[in-house]
Amino acid sequence: MTEPVASPDDPWVKVEYAYSDNSLDPDDEDSDYHQESYKESYKDRRRRAHTQAEQKRRDAIKRGYDDLQTIVPTCQQQDFSIGSQKLSKAIVLQKTIDYIQFLHKEKKKQEEEVSMLRKDVTALKIMKVNYEQIVKAHQDNPHEGEDQVSDQVKFNVFQGIMDSLFQSFNASISVASFQELSACVFSWIEEHCKPQTLREIVIGVLHQLKNQLY
């Protein structure tokens, strides 16, 4: 005799299936607990790593500011406006910027001084070459320059020119007032200091001295 097959719709079968499903994994609650613990542990590790990284960053920034205060001379000088208080980061940065600008100016000044010194060296080299040529020329012609005039003759030329100019100056300038004196000076310069007039004066002085010497 064949046994009757239970229908899936039989309420007893449904109860049995439900009981059977619940009994398949008796450790579900423990598994969920361990998984939750793992998630919390991972979050803690990430939070701890982030905190450590942030602390390292802050330590690096603090060391940088400390180094700036050690390197920049103006940060070591006492600022009476803040007394004995510790310099703020803003003040340290401003003093650092000011010091860098000062160094740039000093560098530019030193470069200009070096450039001027190089020009001086070049000029001295040219003078050295010229003097060497003069010495060599004198050695090749030892009798050259025997007819050279003295410094006294040179002074006499200058004195003769000035005496001639002073005579016309004295005759043309009025001292009635400073205003009149100023006007007369400009008039005298325009009249008696023309290139042609000065040339005639110099020629006359030289001719006179030549007659005295020879």
XYZ file of N, CA, C and O in Angstrom:
856
model
N 0.845 -1.191 0.000
C 0.000 0.000 0.000
C 0.884 1.246 0.000
O 1.807 1.369 0.803
N 0.677 2.146 -0.901
C 1.537 3.344 -1.043
C 1.195 4.381 0.009
O 0.034 4.680 0.241
N 2.377 4.977 0.625
C 2.168 6.003 1.668
C 1.763 7.317 1.009
O 2.265 7.683 -0.065
N 0.835 8.066 1.630
C 0.411 9.371 1.038
C 1.534 10.401 1.107
O 2.259 10.473 2.081
N 1.709 11.151 -0.005
C 2.755 12.209 -0.079
C 2.229 13.485 0.549
O 1.120 13.911 0.234
N 3.036 14.043 1.402
C 2.592 15.275 2.089
C 2.602 16.440 1.117
O 3.546 16.637 0.356
N 1.597 17.198 1.163
C 1.501 18.372 0.286
C 2.236 19.553 0.907
O 2.205 19.752 2.125
N 2.898 20.371 0.089
C 3.599 21.557 0.605
C 2.669 22.540 1.255
O 3.094 23.349 2.073
N 1.430 22.468 0.874
C 0.467 23.401 1.475
C -0.035 22.924 2.820
O -0.804 23.635 3.474
N 0.319 21.717 3.219
C -0.117 21.188 4.526
C 0.444 22.050 5.632
O 1.665 22.314 5.674
N -0.357 22.574 6.531
C 0.140 23.461 7.595
C 1.168 22.790 8.477
O 2.069 23.426 8.984
N 1.067 21.488 8.657
C 2.086 20.808 9.476
C 3.429 20.797 8.774
O 4.467 20.917 9.417
N 3.378 20.660 7.457
C 4.636 20.677 6.703
C 5.307 22.041 6.805
O 6.518 22.179 6.939
N 4.515 23.135 6.718
C 5.073 24.493 6.820
C 5.751 24.717 8.158
O 6.818 25.323 8.249
N 5.122 24.183 9.230
C 5.723 24.327 10.550
C 7.032 23.591 10.625
O 8.032 24.069 11.172
N 7.019 22.403 10.003
C 8.234 21.590 10.040
C 9.354 22.265 9.257
O 10.509 22.299 9.662
N 8.989 22.826 8.079
C 9.993 23.538 7.285
C 10.556 24.722 8.044
O 11.755 24.987 8.023
N 9.714 25.459 8.691
C 10.179 26.638 9.444
C 11.105 26.228 10.557
O 12.130 26.854 10.815
N 10.729 25.139 11.242
C 11.571 24.657 12.332
C 12.905 24.185 11.780
O 13.960 24.406 12.364
N 12.814 23.483 10.607
C 14.036 22.982 9.988
C 14.951 24.134 9.567
O 16.152 24.086 9.745
N 14.442 25.252 9.035
C 15.263 26.398 8.615
C 15.944 27.032 9.806
O 17.099 27.462 9.740
N 15.248 27.185 10.879
C 15.843 27.808 12.058
C 16.930 26.959 12.663
O 17.835 27.467 13.307
N 16.841 25.699 12.419
C 17.828 24.817 13.022
C 19.040 24.611 12.143
O 19.973 23.929 12.531
N 19.042 25.221 10.914
C 20.178 25.032 10.021
C 21.423 25.761 10.510
O 22.544 25.271 10.361
N 21.304 26.978 11.078
C 22.469 27.757 11.512
C 22.249 28.270 12.917
O 21.782 29.387 13.123
N 22.553 27.471 13.896
C 22.297 27.882 15.273
C 23.228 28.971 15.743
O 23.000 29.597 16.772
N 24.333 29.253 14.976
C 25.323 30.266 15.439
C 25.127 31.614 14.748
O 26.035 32.432 14.685
N 23.929 31.874 14.157
C 23.700 33.147 13.449
C 23.897 34.335 14.365
O 24.491 35.349 13.978
N 23.403 34.288 15.574
C 23.517 35.441 16.483
C 24.969 35.697 16.851
O 25.426 36.843 16.886
N 25.734 34.642 17.099
C 27.153 34.836 17.411
C 27.897 35.408 16.213
O 28.781 36.259 16.340
N 27.556 34.967 14.993
C 28.207 35.470 13.784
C 27.940 36.962 13.609
O 28.826 37.737 13.266
N 26.699 37.372 13.823
C 26.378 38.799 13.717
C 27.142 39.599 14.756
O 27.603 40.715 14.494
N 27.321 39.078 15.926
C 28.026 39.801 16.996
C 29.499 39.990 16.637
O 30.049 41.081 16.767
N 30.130 38.915 16.116
C 31.543 39.021 15.727
C 31.730 39.984 14.555
O 32.695 40.730 14.496
N 30.793 39.958 13.614
C 30.889 40.867 12.471
C 30.767 42.314 12.910
O 31.486 43.190 12.433
N 29.852 42.580 13.847
C 29.700 43.938 14.355
C 30.940 44.374 15.113
O 31.401 45.509 15.003
N 31.506 43.450 15.888
C 32.738 43.764 16.625
C 33.874 44.077 15.654
O 34.678 44.986 15.857
N 33.957 43.354 14.553
C 34.987 43.599 13.550
C 34.833 44.980 12.929
O 35.806 45.704 12.738
N 33.554 45.338 12.631
C 33.307 46.656 12.043
C 33.730 47.756 13.003
O 34.365 48.731 12.633
N 33.378 47.612 14.263
C 33.762 48.633 15.237
C 35.272 48.697 15.401
O 35.856 49.765 15.514
N 35.948 47.580 15.390
C 37.397 47.566 15.507
C 38.048 48.253 14.306
O 39.011 48.998 14.443
N 37.534 48.046 13.095
C 38.061 48.690 11.889
C 37.896 50.210 11.947
O 38.803 50.970 11.605
N 36.709 50.636 12.436
C 36.477 52.077 12.576
C 37.435 52.687 13.591
O 37.952 53.787 13.401
N 37.667 51.953 14.689
C 38.606 52.451 15.700
C 40.011 52.583 15.133
O 40.710 53.562 15.396
N 40.412 51.605 14.337
C 41.760 51.663 13.738
C 41.881 52.842 12.781
O 42.887 53.547 12.761
N 40.863 53.053 11.986
C 40.894 54.196 11.053
C 40.921 55.521 11.814
O 41.654 56.435 11.456
N 40.111 55.611 12.871
C 40.078 56.835 13.673
C 41.431 57.074 14.343
O 41.939 58.186 14.380
N 42.035 56.007 14.846
C 43.322 56.140 15.500
C 44.412 56.533 14.499
O 45.272 57.370 14.788
N 44.380 55.949 13.307
C 45.362 56.294 12.266
C 45.207 57.753 11.834
O 46.191 58.472 11.631
N 43.948 58.186 11.700
C 43.704 59.583 11.323
C 44.197 60.537 12.409
O 44.799 61.581 12.119
N 43.957 60.175 13.661
C 44.409 61.027 14.777
C 45.934 61.115 14.800
O 46.506 62.190 15.002
N 46.602 59.991 14.575
C 48.066 59.997 14.565
C 48.616 60.827 13.409
O 49.574 61.582 13.578
N 47.995 60.700 12.235
C 48.446 61.486 11.077
C 48.248 62.976 11.329
O 49.114 63.800 10.987
N 47.120 63.337 11.915
C 46.859 64.745 12.214
C 47.848 65.282 13.234
O 48.336 66.422 13.119
N 48.199 64.455 14.232
C 49.159 64.880 15.245
C 50.548 65.076 14.638
O 51.267 66.026 14.972
N 50.921 64.188 13.719
C 52.209 64.343 13.032
C 52.242 65.634 12.222
O 53.247 66.339 12.184
N 51.132 65.921 11.562
C 51.074 67.151 10.762
C 51.226 68.383 11.659
O 51.972 69.305 11.349
N 50.539 68.389 12.796
C 50.637 69.522 13.713
C 52.038 69.639 14.300
O 52.565 70.749 14.453
N 52.645 68.501 14.611
C 54.018 68.520 15.134
C 54.986 69.089 14.095
O 55.897 69.855 14.433
N 54.785 68.713 12.827
C 55.660 69.220 11.760
C 55.503 70.728 11.604
O 56.485 71.456 11.432
N 54.268 71.224 11.657
C 54.026 72.667 11.560
C 54.669 73.395 12.742
O 55.295 74.447 12.583
N 54.531 72.825 13.942
C 55.115 73.450 15.138
C 56.633 73.502 15.030
O 57.256 74.520 15.357
N 57.239 72.410 14.551
C 58.697 72.416 14.365
C 59.113 73.468 13.345
O 60.142 74.132 13.498
N 58.295 73.617 12.289
C 58.614 74.637 11.284
C 58.592 76.036 11.864
O 59.497 76.843 11.615
N 57.584 76.357 12.669
C 57.528 77.674 13.301
C 58.670 77.865 14.297
O 59.245 78.957 14.405
N 58.999 76.797 15.023
C 60.116 76.885 15.967
C 61.425 77.143 15.225
O 62.262 77.943 15.680
N 61.622 76.489 14.079
C 62.827 76.708 13.281
C 62.882 78.137 12.764
O 63.948 78.767 12.736
N 61.735 78.668 12.330
C 61.701 80.048 11.849
C 62.099 81.026 12.962
O 62.859 81.967 12.728
N 61.591 80.805 14.158
C 61.928 81.693 15.270
C 63.413 81.598 15.615
O 64.001 82.569 16.083
N 64.030 80.445 15.347
C 65.458 80.277 15.623
C 66.305 80.925 14.530
O 67.348 81.529 14.805
N 65.845 80.818 13.273
C 66.635 81.300 12.143
C 66.491 82.805 11.952
O 67.486 83.512 11.718
N 65.269 83.326 12.026
C 65.007 84.747 11.743
C 65.453 85.585 12.949
O 64.913 85.411 14.055
N 66.434 86.481 12.762
C 66.946 87.259 13.899
C 65.884 88.134 14.560
O 65.878 88.286 15.784
N 64.983 88.715 13.767
C 63.985 89.621 14.341
C 62.994 88.892 15.230
O 62.351 89.512 16.079
N 62.860 87.577 15.050
C 61.965 86.813 15.931
C 62.582 86.613 17.313
O 61.869 86.340 18.273
N 63.898 86.756 17.388
C 64.579 86.584 18.666
C 64.656 87.877 19.450
O 64.958 87.869 20.644
N 64.412 89.001 18.779
C 64.427 90.286 19.466
C 63.140 90.471 20.246
O 62.064 90.086 19.799
N 63.271 91.089 21.413
C 62.095 91.275 22.263
C 61.203 92.365 21.697
O 61.657 93.440 21.356
N 59.945 92.048 21.581
C 58.939 93.006 21.125
C 58.207 93.545 22.350
O 57.431 92.841 22.994
N 58.477 94.802 22.696
C 57.907 95.372 23.910
C 56.391 95.553 23.803
O 55.709 95.695 24.817
N 55.869 95.527 22.585
C 54.418 95.708 22.441
C 53.640 94.494 22.938
O 52.481 94.608 23.320
N 54.296 93.322 22.908
C 53.613 92.118 23.377
C 54.222 91.595 24.677
O 53.744 90.599 25.217
N 55.266 92.250 25.147
C 55.873 91.848 26.408
C 56.558 90.497 26.298
O 57.247 90.199 25.326
N 56.345 89.684 27.324
C 56.976 88.369 27.373
C 56.109 87.277 26.759
O 56.399 86.097 26.907
N 55.019 87.652 26.097
C 54.142 86.661 25.495
C 54.828 85.968 24.324
O 55.710 86.538 23.676
N 54.414 84.736 24.086
C 54.953 83.983 22.967
C 54.463 84.567 21.653
O 53.314 84.970 21.535
N 55.376 84.607 20.664
C 54.999 85.156 19.361
C 53.939 84.280 18.711
O 54.051 83.053 18.689
N 52.925 84.925 18.164
C 51.891 84.185 17.456
C 52.416 83.751 16.091
O 53.420 84.269 15.594
N 51.711 82.800 15.483
C 52.130 82.325 14.166
C 52.077 83.431 13.126
O 52.930 83.508 12.234
N 51.085 84.304 13.247
C 50.964 85.413 12.289
C 52.172 86.348 12.393
O 52.718 86.795 11.375
N 52.608 86.642 13.617
C 53.762 87.532 13.810
C 55.030 86.863 13.292
O 55.881 87.509 12.659
N 55.176 85.563 13.561
C 56.358 84.843 13.075
C 56.425 84.886 11.553
O 57.481 85.148 10.961
N 55.276 84.658 10.893
C 55.250 84.699 9.429
C 55.560 86.094 8.905
O 56.303 86.258 7.929
N 55.010 87.136 9.541
C 55.252 88.507 9.084
C 56.719 88.887 9.253
O 57.324 89.502 8.359
N 57.296 88.522 10.390
C 58.718 88.812 10.618
C 59.591 88.046 9.629
O 60.621 88.569 9.153
N 59.177 86.840 9.291
C 59.925 86.057 8.308
C 59.862 86.704 6.932
O 60.874 86.815 6.226
N 58.679 87.169 6.549
C 58.517 87.853 5.250
C 59.367 89.121 5.214
O 60.067 89.397 4.222
N 59.324 89.909 6.291
C 60.115 91.139 6.353
C 61.601 90.831 6.246
O 62.353 91.559 5.571
N 62.046 89.769 6.899
C 63.466 89.422 6.877
C 63.893 88.957 5.487
O 64.986 89.298 5.011
N 63.027 88.201 4.814
C 63.336 87.758 3.450
C 63.442 88.959 2.514
O 64.346 89.040 1.667
N 62.519 89.919 2.655
C 62.585 91.127 1.833
C 63.864 91.908 2.124
O 64.496 92.454 1.207
N 64.259 91.976 3.386
C 65.509 92.637 3.760
C 66.708 91.948 3.107
O 67.622 92.611 2.582
N 66.708 90.621 3.114
C 67.808 89.877 2.497
C 67.857 90.112 0.992
O 68.948 90.230 0.404
N 66.694 90.211 0.346
C 66.661 90.496 -1.093
C 67.278 91.871 -1.383
O 68.054 92.032 -2.344
N 66.935 92.871 -0.552
C 67.500 94.204 -0.742
C 69.011 94.195 -0.529
O 69.762 94.829 -1.281
N 69.463 93.489 0.507
C 70.899 93.409 0.774
C 71.611 92.705 -0.375
O 72.707 93.115 -0.770
N 70.994 91.661 -0.902
C 71.596 90.945 -2.027
C 71.724 91.860 -3.245
O 72.770 91.888 -3.918
N 70.672 92.634 -3.530
C 70.724 93.560 -4.655
C 71.786 94.628 -4.439
O 72.538 94.984 -5.364
N 71.894 95.127 -3.204
C 72.900 96.133 -2.889
C 74.298 95.575 -3.072
O 75.180 96.241 -3.637
N 74.523 94.350 -2.623
C 75.837 93.735 -2.764
C 76.164 93.474 -4.228
O 77.318 93.632 -4.645
N 75.157 93.089 -5.003
C 75.400 92.869 -6.437
C 75.798 94.175 -7.117
O 76.671 94.181 -7.996
N 75.154 95.289 -6.732
C 75.523 96.591 -7.290
C 76.944 96.976 -6.887
O 77.709 97.504 -7.704
N 77.308 96.703 -5.626
C 78.665 97.012 -5.170
C 79.696 96.170 -5.915
O 80.764 96.667 -6.293
N 79.369 94.897 -6.130
C 80.285 94.034 -6.878
C 80.445 94.545 -8.303
O 81.550 94.557 -8.859
N 79.332 94.989 -8.910
C 79.404 95.521 -10.266
C 80.282 96.770 -10.325
O 81.107 96.920 -11.247
N 80.141 97.647 -9.329
C 80.978 98.848 -9.290
C 82.445 98.483 -9.098
O 83.339 99.077 -9.728
N 82.716 97.517 -8.240
C 84.105 97.096 -8.021
C 84.709 96.503 -9.286
O 85.888 96.727 -9.589
N 83.899 95.756 -10.020
C 84.402 95.204 -11.280
C 84.741 96.310 -12.271
O 85.745 96.228 -12.990
N 83.898 97.345 -12.310
C 84.190 98.485 -13.187
C 85.463 99.186 -12.750
O 86.274 99.593 -13.590
N 85.642 99.327 -11.422
C 86.865 99.955 -10.910
C 88.094 99.130 -11.289
O 89.140 99.687 -11.667
N 87.961 97.808 -11.182
C 89.079 96.943 -11.550
C 89.413 97.094 -13.027
O 90.590 97.186 -13.424
N 88.369 97.166 -13.863
C 88.588 97.345 -15.297
C 89.281 98.675 -15.584
O 90.226 98.749 -16.394
N 88.834 99.744 -14.891
C 89.456 101.059 -15.075
C 90.922 101.044 -14.630
O 91.795 101.629 -15.297
N 91.194 100.381 -13.512
C 92.582 100.304 -13.027
C 93.459 99.527 -14.000
O 94.633 99.877 -14.203
N 92.898 98.482 -14.598
C 93.673 97.726 -15.585
C 94.009 98.601 -16.791
O 95.132 98.555 -17.318
N 93.034 99.413 -17.216
C 93.278 100.312 -18.348
C 94.350 101.341 -17.986
O 95.269 101.621 -18.785
N 94.247 101.902 -16.778
C 95.261 102.868 -16.328
C 96.642 102.219 -16.251
O 97.654 102.830 -16.628
N 96.672 100.986 -15.775
C 97.952 100.266 -15.682
C 98.583 100.110 -17.066
O 99.792 100.359 -17.258
N 97.757 99.728 -18.049
C 98.270 99.567 -19.406
C 98.768 100.909 -19.945
O 99.846 100.985 -20.573
N 98.003 101.994 -19.677
C 98.418 103.313 -20.155
C 99.735 103.752 -19.526
O 100.625 104.279 -20.221
N 99.871 103.559 -18.223
C 101.116 103.940 -17.555
C 102.291 103.108 -18.050
O 103.415 103.614 -18.194
N 102.056 101.838 -18.307
C 103.122 100.996 -18.844
C 103.560 101.491 -20.220
O 104.757 101.496 -20.540
N 102.583 101.918 -21.017
C 102.936 102.458 -22.332
C 103.713 103.763 -22.206
O 104.660 104.020 -22.966
N 103.308 104.616 -21.227
C 104.027 105.884 -21.011
C 105.458 105.615 -20.580
O 106.420 106.249 -21.067
N 105.618 104.658 -19.656
C 106.974 104.325 -19.181
C 107.812 103.773 -20.322
O 108.993 104.140 -20.490
N 107.237 102.901 -21.100
C 107.964 102.320 -22.230
C 108.346 103.398 -23.234
O 109.480 103.416 -23.769
N 107.409 104.328 -23.511
C 107.718 105.409 -24.455
C 108.833 106.297 -23.912
O 109.704 106.756 -24.677
N 108.834 106.547 -22.618
C 109.893 107.366 -22.016
C 111.236 106.647 -22.067
O 112.280 107.271 -22.286
N 111.200 105.316 -21.871
C 112.439 104.554 -21.941
C 112.989 104.520 -23.363
O 114.207 104.561 -23.562
N 112.093 104.459 -24.349
C 112.543 104.453 -25.743
C 113.053 105.821 -26.167
O 113.932 105.921 -27.043
N 112.522 106.915 -25.594
C 112.954 108.290 -25.931
C 113.256 109.036 -24.631
O 112.448 109.828 -24.144
N 114.424 108.782 -24.042
C 114.734 109.382 -22.731
C 114.844 110.896 -22.745
O 114.662 111.537 -21.707
N 115.139 111.507 -23.889
C 115.301 112.968 -23.958
C 113.992 113.694 -24.218
O 113.972 114.937 -24.209
N 112.931 112.935 -24.467
C 111.641 113.561 -24.735
C 111.084 114.167 -23.444
O 111.155 113.574 -22.374
N 110.569 115.349 -23.535
C 109.979 116.011 -22.371
C 110.923 116.987 -21.690
O 110.575 117.533 -20.636
N 112.123 117.190 -22.240
C 113.042 118.149 -21.613
C 112.514 119.563 -21.717
O 112.888 120.422 -20.904
N 111.691 119.839 -22.732
C 111.122 121.180 -22.895
C 109.814 121.352 -22.132
O 109.115 122.356 -22.334
N 109.487 120.414 -21.273
C 108.223 120.484 -20.530
C 108.231 121.680 -19.595
O 109.220 121.959 -18.918
N 107.114 122.396 -19.546
C 107.002 123.574 -18.693
C 106.694 123.150 -17.267
O 106.207 122.039 -17.004
N 106.953 124.023 -16.333
C 106.748 123.715 -14.920
C 105.292 123.974 -14.514
O 104.518 124.589 -15.252
N 104.963 123.513 -13.302
C 103.622 123.762 -12.763
C 103.391 125.246 -12.526
O 102.250 125.717 -12.573
N 104.463 125.983 -12.296
C 104.315 127.423 -12.083
C 103.817 128.121 -13.340
O 102.974 129.026 -13.275
N 104.309 127.665 -14.496
C 103.846 128.237 -15.759
C 102.364 127.918 -15.966
O 101.574 128.762 -16.412
N 101.989 126.687 -15.618
C 100.579 126.303 -15.737
C 99.701 127.190 -14.854
O 98.634 127.641 -15.273
N 100.198 127.458 -13.651
C 99.433 128.327 -12.753
C 99.367 129.751 -13.282
O 98.333 130.428 -13.155
N 100.449 130.204 -13.893
C 100.457 131.565 -14.447
C 99.443 131.713 -15.573
O 98.816 132.772 -15.729
N 99.266 130.631 -16.363
C 98.265 130.675 -17.432
C 96.877 130.832 -16.822
O 96.072 131.677 -17.249
N 96.586 130.010 -15.815
C 95.283 130.084 -15.159
C 95.080 131.451 -14.498
O 93.992 132.046 -14.598
N 96.122 131.958 -13.855
C 96.001 133.252 -13.173
C 95.761 134.379 -14.177
O 94.951 135.286 -13.919
N 96.443 134.329 -15.315
C 96.246 135.366 -16.329
C 94.814 135.346 -16.862
O 94.200 136.409 -17.069
N 94.245 134.156 -17.070
C 92.870 134.060 -17.564
C 91.895 134.620 -16.530
O 90.978 135.395 -16.850
N 92.089 134.240 -15.264
C 91.199 134.703 -14.205
C 91.312 136.218 -13.991
O 90.306 136.896 -13.740
N 92.533 136.755 -14.101
C 92.708 138.212 -13.927
C 91.966 138.983 -15.007
O 91.310 140.003 -14.736
N 92.042 138.463 -16.222
C 91.364 139.131 -17.330
C 89.845 139.081 -17.143
O 89.144 140.076 -17.358
N 89.344 137.922 -16.703
C 87.914 137.798 -16.480
C 87.458 138.662 -15.304
O 86.380 139.266 -15.341
N 88.280 138.745 -14.268
C 87.877 139.532 -13.105
C 87.811 141.024 -13.431
O 86.979 141.753 -12.882
N 88.678 141.487 -14.299
C 88.646 142.902 -14.674
C 87.298 143.258 -15.316
O 86.670 144.257 -14.948
N 86.847 142.411 -16.256
C 85.558 142.685 -16.882
C 84.412 142.447 -15.890
O 83.406 143.165 -15.902
N 84.571 141.463 -15.000
C 83.547 141.174 -14.001
C 83.400 142.351 -13.049
O 82.286 142.800 -12.733
N 84.508 142.859 -12.582
C 84.477 143.964 -11.625
C 83.902 145.234 -12.240
O 83.239 146.024 -11.554
N 84.149 145.419 -13.530
C 83.659 146.616 -14.191
C 82.175 146.502 -14.547
O 81.502 147.530 -14.721
N 81.641 145.282 -14.623
C 80.268 145.099 -15.101
C 79.263 144.842 -13.986
O 78.058 145.028 -14.189
N 79.708 144.437 -12.807
C 78.793 144.011 -11.753
C 78.497 145.162 -10.809
O 79.388 145.859 -10.335
N 77.203 145.338 -10.522
C 76.752 146.341 -9.561
C 76.362 145.629 -8.270
O 75.758 144.551 -8.284
N 76.699 146.261 -7.139
C 76.392 145.665 -5.829
C 75.369 146.518 -5.071
O 75.324 146.501 -3.847
N 74.562 147.256 -5.796
C 73.556 148.085 -5.141
C 72.551 147.232 -4.377
O 72.068 147.623 -3.311
N 72.224 146.045 -4.910
C 71.319 145.119 -4.229
C 71.609 143.717 -4.747
O 72.245 143.542 -5.797
N 71.141 142.751 -3.993
C 71.383 141.359 -4.407
C 70.651 141.047 -5.710
O 71.170 140.322 -6.559
N 69.475 141.608 -5.886
C 68.711 141.394 -7.105
C 69.454 141.957 -8.296
O 69.557 141.320 -9.348
N 70.005 143.158 -8.126
C 70.759 143.781 -9.219
C 72.064 143.035 -9.469
O 72.501 142.887 -10.616
N 72.695 142.551 -8.375
C 73.919 141.758 -8.512
C 73.650 140.505 -9.342
O 74.422 140.178 -10.266
N 72.555 139.820 -9.047
C 72.219 138.595 -9.777
C 71.979 138.884 -11.248
O 72.454 138.151 -12.124
N 71.264 139.942 -11.529
C 70.990 140.292 -12.920
C 72.274 140.626 -13.663
O 72.467 140.221 -14.823
N 73.177 141.330 -12.980
C 74.441 141.718 -13.629
C 75.333 140.518 -13.901
O 76.046 140.467 -14.914
N 75.309 139.532 -12.974
C 76.134 138.334 -13.172
C 75.719 137.602 -14.450
O 76.565 137.210 -15.265
N 74.416 137.413 -14.628
C 73.953 136.723 -15.832
C 74.269 137.522 -17.094
O 74.640 136.948 -18.125
N 74.146 138.805 -17.008
C 74.480 139.645 -18.166
C 75.961 139.550 -18.490
O 76.360 139.483 -19.664
N 76.799 139.522 -17.434
C 78.255 139.432 -17.645
C 78.634 138.094 -18.282
O 79.489 138.036 -19.172
N 77.996 137.004 -17.814
C 78.298 135.688 -18.380
C 77.935 135.640 -19.860
O 78.715 135.155 -20.696
N 76.777 136.196 -20.210
C 76.356 136.177 -21.607
C 77.255 137.032 -22.483
O 77.458 136.722 -23.664
N 77.828 138.076 -21.898
C 78.624 139.017 -22.682
C 80.097 138.640 -22.748
O 80.726 138.703 -23.811
N 80.676 138.232 -21.615
C 82.142 138.063 -21.533
C 82.603 136.617 -21.436
O 83.813 136.374 -21.405
N 81.671 135.670 -21.365
C 82.076 134.261 -21.265
C 81.683 133.465 -22.502
O 81.501 132.241 -22.431
N 81.547 134.133 -23.602
C 81.294 133.438 -24.851
C 82.546 132.673 -25.265
O 83.661 133.076 -24.928
N 82.390 131.554 -25.949
C 83.571 130.765 -26.355
C 84.596 131.589 -27.136
O 85.805 131.459 -26.895
N 84.117 132.425 -28.030
C 85.052 133.229 -28.816
C 85.804 134.225 -27.932
O 87.018 134.426 -28.085
N 85.090 134.846 -26.968
C 85.736 135.806 -26.059
C 86.778 135.111 -25.195
O 87.897 135.618 -25.006
N 86.424 133.930 -24.631
C 87.378 133.180 -23.805
C 88.584 132.733 -24.630
O 89.723 132.742 -24.125
N 88.348 132.367 -25.879
C 89.447 131.958 -26.744
C 90.431 133.111 -26.949
O 91.653 132.924 -26.884
N 89.908 134.312 -27.172
C 90.782 135.473 -27.361
C 91.573 135.774 -26.096
O 92.754 136.146 -26.159
N 90.935 135.615 -24.925
C 91.639 135.858 -23.654
C 92.789 134.860 -23.484
O 93.915 135.226 -23.106
N 92.512 133.582 -23.734
C 93.534 132.545 -23.562
C 94.704 132.781 -24.528
O 95.878 132.652 -24.146
N 94.386 133.114 -25.772
C 95.454 133.370 -26.746
C 96.339 134.533 -26.287
O 97.576 134.480 -26.371
N 95.707 135.573 -25.760
C 96.477 136.721 -25.286
C 97.360 136.358 -24.098
O 98.534 136.797 -24.025
N 96.845 135.585 -23.170
C 97.639 135.176 -21.987
C 98.815 134.309 -22.407
O 99.949 134.490 -21.938
N 98.569 133.325 -23.290
C 99.641 132.450 -23.747
C 100.725 133.225 -24.501
O 101.927 132.966 -24.325
N 100.319 134.171 -25.336
C 101.280 134.992 -26.076
C 102.144 135.810 -25.117
O 103.373 135.925 -25.305
N 101.529 136.353 -24.082
C 102.271 137.143 -23.105
C 103.279 136.282 -22.341
O 104.422 136.687 -22.122
N 102.872 135.080 -21.896
C 103.777 134.199 -21.155
C 104.912 133.698 -22.039
O 106.062 133.538 -21.600
N 104.620 133.452 -23.317
C 105.656 132.993 -24.221
C 106.741 134.044 -24.382
O 107.942 133.727 -24.404
N 106.337 135.275 -24.450
C 107.341 136.347 -24.564
C 108.183 136.455 -23.291
O 109.377 136.758 -23.349
N 107.561 136.173 -22.136
C 108.318 136.242 -20.886
C 109.322 135.083 -20.769
O 110.412 135.265 -20.232
N 108.918 133.905 -21.243
C 109.794 132.739 -21.120
C 110.906 132.736 -22.161
O 112.044 132.300 -21.879
N 110.608 133.174 -23.355
C 111.602 133.094 -24.441
C 111.995 134.473 -24.948
O 112.475 134.644 -26.004
